[in-house]
Amino acid sequence: MIISAAAWRIAKKDGLEVLRDRRTLFINLILPVLLYPLLTLFLIQVVQLAQATKRDPPRIATIGVPAPALRFLKEPAPDEKTAPANKSLASPAENLPELVSLPPEAISALTAIAVKLKTPTPEDRKAALGILRQHRLVTALIVLNPEARPVEVLRLNDDAHPRMDEAKSATDRALESWRKEQVKATLDAAQVPMTALTPIATTTLSLAPVAEAVRTRIAGIIPLLLVILATSGAFFPAMDLIAGERERGTLETLLSLPIRRRDVFIGKLLVCCAAALAAVILNLLSLVFTVGIMGAQLAKAGGGLDLAGIAGVGGGTLLLCVVMLLPLTVTVAALALALAGVANSVKEANNTLAPLILVVTVAGAVAAMPRIEPNLALDLVPITGVVLALKESLQSPHLPWMHLALAGLSSLAVAAVVVTWATRLLESERFRYPGLVRAGWGRWRKWGLKPPVPGGLEVLGIYALAVAGMTMGSGLLTNAPAAAIVVIPLLAFVALPALLHAWAGAYPLSAIHLGRPTARHLLAGLALVLPAIALSATVGALQATVIDPKLLEQGGDKVMEIIAQVRAAGGIGLVLLCVAVAPGICEEILCRGTLLAGLRQGLGTLGAVLISAFLFAVLHMSPWRFAPQCVLGIGLALLCLRCGSIWPGVIVHAGHNGLLVLAELASSGQVPGVQPLVAFARQVPPMTWGFVVPPLLVALAATGFRLSRKASQPGS
Amino acid sequence: MLTLHGVRKTFYDPGRGPVPAVDGITASAHGGVVAVVGANGAGKSTLLRLIATLLVPDEGRITVAGLDVTKDPEGVRRHLGYLSTTTRLYPRLTGRELLRHIGGCYGLEGAALTEALDRQVVNFALAGFLDQRLEGCSTGQLQRINLARTLIADPPVLILDEPTTGLDLVASAQVVDAVRAARKTERLILLCTHHLTEVEACADRLWLLRDGKLAWDGAPADLGTGAGLDAAVRAHLGLNSP
């Protein structure tokens, strides 16, 4: 996409407007810089204030506890005595509980309850709690018989007391010290050393700095945070620059100027992206700075955690984050402008944009969840793929290049589709005057383009439905016969949504390339079968030079396994029906019918051909077949546009699939009656094939090209 | 300069169904001031928006300076200056910034832009508030800047949709003066107004619109009878006399 001088002019004007809008300026530039330091300062102040406030120690009562045990409640533990004094933390003496002497009647009541220790009734519990609360006690320690072995100690706790944790810690420590003293006395009497109790001494040495370990654990949140920041950064400029302009009455002024509407949108998109990126970068810098300072402060304070250097993510990683986020930011900014553009006012735009934030947050949060790791399918999912790849990059010692590349490419493709679609929105009067121009849709249309043609966004919705159906619906058929596993998803999730969409939209068959073909075009399809096979086989061979052949074989094995099952159930005929005819018809209806026709409205011919081919390849959900299918998809799309009909492409598609499968089966002797042919083919020297096949393919391709001429324009 | 041939535009109203806002108008104009008059909802603003390429005709053909509005909308807009009650100005820009921006959009640069800007400053007496943000300007000042931005590239076709709405008497008179000043033989000015005094003051020709149709096309003087223009217009629009 070339950014014209007019788009830059609009961007300059809009940028000036945004910079003079105090609200946007505050939210996008000032708030990010101030937010984290201010919040941290507030946090530190609150913690320090809380620590500086003298707190009453937890009150504990003891009944029948012998003097040696009481000693441990009255003095710090041996390890606390040697700990270095720390001004910011409470001194060991301050951690000691306050021992309370109870009046005799309270002692007798609690002792009576303690006697019924094994079977306390609710009334006993209530009475004991009443006594504890009457004397503002957190815990009461009761020893009924100090001479018995083992000594039975009963702890009555008011678990709802705010100082419960401190009281429990103090009593635990004292009882443990008392226990150790008792054990030591017993062992000394038997002349057994204390080490007899700890025959194995384990020492764990954490090699990675604490800061790095903490950083790795929080790495999952950082990409999510960046995505949310990018979205919210585009939020206010998008509202101001479209809905705000419409509300202020300046949009009509702008649209009456001699500038292409696309340039107006691109100018606004530039400002939105710049604002979003500024918000991300400023937030990031502020966050890194704040966390760094906080880590250094904690390290200086000697609080036990050496968090110095926690912000040391590395410039390369930050750059990677920005590069990966760039297409996503552009996508989100374009979507934000598009959504804000359907609103008549900023207030309305708030409502239309809110779902975007929600979708982005959920899609990103899924990826940020623990134990979710990138894979080839998730890489292709917008937002989720990018967040996952970035999470993996921040957590793993090695960069996941394949996931980064796939997620990045997918993100770029989505950005290209969204931006190309969005930049044409202002060319639609429904977008320019949303309150004025209402015409309904499909069968409910009252007026408008005749004959109607599907829009880019709606066909992408149908495609998303097909992918979701293929992904989730196929899981319901795991126990079905192999033929059903192949054919039912194609019919139910690929062809049916496309046909229902055509019916609901009242689109004429010619508008979605389903018109009746001429005999000449069908012959063109027949002629192009072998060239199509040669093309996809060549791409497959090239792909094998860069991708591990084992991976490719694994993918092929799965397909052949299913084909073997179908063949076992119904022979070669059923195999051809399932892997050639059904995909040929169903996938062509969706990809070259609905998708190509709709994308052409939004993206133009070239964009529609490329994106429909990309989506056709994605539909197969097979990385090892991606490149050949993508190239085949481009060829089929061009043929469809040339003929104005999908049917020649159906012949090519079905012929391509059918002949490839037949060749595979024939090579392993599974096709009856073709053995002599296979034997003959193997006897012919390769050199002879080299002389015969290329000219034959060229001749067929030229014939097909010639026969497919004089196509009628789709939608006409 | 401007031709309309069988132009139709229909809107859909949930209550009334399809509403023909412009219903098969055929006309042409080659210069001077054409006043477009009609009751509210007669289709005046829709017609002007169609000419300004802000809306697209459902049927028919519109050409401006020989260019088709559907085939070359940018080219058409290059020959147009459009001002309506809904074309407002950027409040956070100054008058100078706005005029430079608009001039730039019409392709004016450097000395040509400066010269055009200076001319508008003199014509509309903008010097006193040119460097002030527009959010601080009065309604009259804003309308003068609005007229200046419409005329900055000296377009051959000027569309003024109710330019005096919301203005006081003085400001209205200034706008009428500006329309007169902008009139020249090679320029067509389409002036949509509800004030027949303005029609009498500057219009060479009158288009009367009624229910989306062109009810009258001719000189205002030819429409008027002994009772004056006001009564004649009322009669044509089927309105009762006051």
mmCIF file of C-alpha atoms in Angstrom, chain A residues 9-10 13-14 16-18 20-22 240 245 247-261 268 427 429 432-433 436-440 446-448, chain B residues 9-12 14 18 49 52-56 58 73-74 77-78 80 82 84 86-94 97 100-102 104-106 109 133 146 149:
data_model
loop_
_atom_site.group_PDB
_atom_site.id
_atom_site.type_symbol
_atom_site.label_atom_id
_atom_site.label_comp_id
_atom_site.label_asym_id
_atom_site.label_seq_id
_atom_site.Cartn_x
_atom_site.Cartn_y
_atom_site.Cartn_z
ATOM 1 C CA ARG A 9 -1.504 15.747 4.462
ATOM 2 C CA ILE A 10 -4.554 14.335 6.233
ATOM 3 C CA LYS A 13 -3.804 17.752 10.006
ATOM 4 C CA ASP A 14 -5.281 14.959 12.134
ATOM 5 C CA LEU A 16 -2.168 18.318 14.914
ATOM 6 C CA GLU A 17 -5.788 17.957 15.975
ATOM 7 C CA VAL A 18 -5.012 14.962 18.181
ATOM 8 C CA ARG A 20 -4.291 19.600 20.630
ATOM 9 C CA ASP A 21 -6.961 17.340 22.097
ATOM 10 C CA ARG A 22 -6.175 17.302 25.784
ATOM 11 C CA ASP A 240 -12.057 11.333 17.765
ATOM 12 C CA GLU A 245 -15.388 14.471 13.214
ATOM 13 C CA GLU A 247 -20.253 14.749 15.517
ATOM 14 C CA ARG A 248 -18.434 18.058 15.068
ATOM 15 C CA GLY A 249 -19.574 18.292 11.429
ATOM 16 C CA THR A 250 -16.085 18.346 9.966
ATOM 17 C CA LEU A 251 -16.262 14.931 8.264
ATOM 18 C CA GLU A 252 -18.497 16.230 5.488
ATOM 19 C CA THR A 253 -16.122 19.153 4.971
ATOM 20 C CA LEU A 254 -13.251 16.698 4.641
ATOM 21 C CA LEU A 255 -15.127 14.401 2.287
ATOM 22 C CA SER A 256 -16.072 17.300 0.005
ATOM 23 C CA LEU A 257 -12.383 17.979 -0.690
ATOM 24 C CA PRO A 258 -10.677 16.651 -3.815
ATOM 25 C CA ILE A 259 -8.905 13.799 -2.030
ATOM 26 C CA ARG A 260 -9.542 10.116 -2.520
ATOM 27 C CA ARG A 261 -11.622 8.741 0.366
ATOM 28 C CA LYS A 268 -6.425 8.769 9.868
ATOM 29 C CA GLU A 427 -16.188 5.136 -0.370
ATOM 30 C CA GLU A 429 -22.225 6.147 1.465
ATOM 31 C CA ARG A 432 -20.370 8.239 5.216
ATOM 32 C CA TYR A 433 -23.980 8.771 6.301
ATOM 33 C CA LEU A 436 -29.245 8.603 6.607
ATOM 34 C CA VAL A 437 -28.683 5.677 4.292
ATOM 35 C CA ARG A 438 -30.311 2.445 5.349
ATOM 36 C CA ALA A 439 -31.194 -0.193 2.866
ATOM 37 C CA GLY A 440 -31.299 -3.543 4.635
ATOM 38 C CA LYS A 446 -35.228 -2.435 -0.008
ATOM 39 C CA TRP A 447 -32.987 -0.732 -2.516
ATOM 40 C CA GLY A 448 -29.346 -0.597 -3.493
ATOM 41 C CA LYS B 9 -31.941 8.976 -5.193
ATOM 42 C CA THR B 10 -34.107 6.935 -2.840
ATOM 43 C CA PHE B 11 -33.704 6.527 0.888
ATOM 44 C CA TYR B 12 -35.267 3.837 2.990
ATOM 45 C CA PRO B 14 -38.329 2.156 8.383
ATOM 46 C CA PRO B 18 -38.502 3.702 0.179
ATOM 47 C CA ARG B 49 -24.814 16.247 -2.033
ATOM 48 C CA ALA B 52 -20.772 17.173 -4.558
ATOM 49 C CA THR B 53 -20.173 13.377 -4.807
ATOM 50 C CA LEU B 54 -21.043 12.901 -1.143
ATOM 51 C CA LEU B 55 -23.941 10.670 -2.202
ATOM 52 C CA VAL B 56 -24.185 8.435 -5.242
ATOM 53 C CA ASP B 58 -29.261 5.365 -7.814
ATOM 54 C CA PRO B 73 -15.482 11.874 -8.113
ATOM 55 C CA GLU B 74 -12.056 13.294 -7.184
ATOM 56 C CA ARG B 77 -14.507 17.688 -6.360
ATOM 57 C CA ARG B 78 -11.445 19.455 -7.740
ATOM 58 C CA LEU B 80 -16.176 22.207 -6.636
ATOM 59 C CA TYR B 82 -19.018 22.883 -1.138
ATOM 60 C CA SER B 84 -23.521 23.456 3.842
ATOM 61 C CA THR B 86 -23.269 20.436 8.110
ATOM 62 C CA THR B 87 -19.800 21.355 6.822
ATOM 63 C CA ARG B 88 -18.119 22.742 9.917
ATOM 64 C CA LEU B 89 -14.519 23.660 10.658
ATOM 65 C CA TYR B 90 -11.835 22.052 12.774
ATOM 66 C CA PRO B 91 -12.087 23.764 16.163
ATOM 67 C CA ARG B 92 -8.513 22.948 17.238
ATOM 68 C CA LEU B 93 -6.897 24.504 14.156
ATOM 69 C CA THR B 94 -6.365 28.190 13.503
ATOM 70 C CA GLU B 97 -3.794 26.350 9.390
ATOM 71 C CA ARG B 100 -3.444 26.188 4.202
ATOM 72 C CA HIS B 101 -4.630 22.608 4.717
ATOM 73 C CA ILE B 102 -7.639 23.042 2.422
ATOM 74 C CA GLY B 104 -3.047 21.996 -0.068
ATOM 75 C CA CYS B 105 -5.821 19.497 -0.638
ATOM 76 C CA TYR B 106 -6.714 21.377 -3.833
ATOM 77 C CA GLU B 109 1.521 24.882 -2.770
ATOM 78 C CA ARG B 133 -8.072 28.799 17.092
ATOM 79 C CA ASN B 146 -15.888 28.682 5.784
ATOM 80 C CA ARG B 149 -11.999 27.872 2.419
#
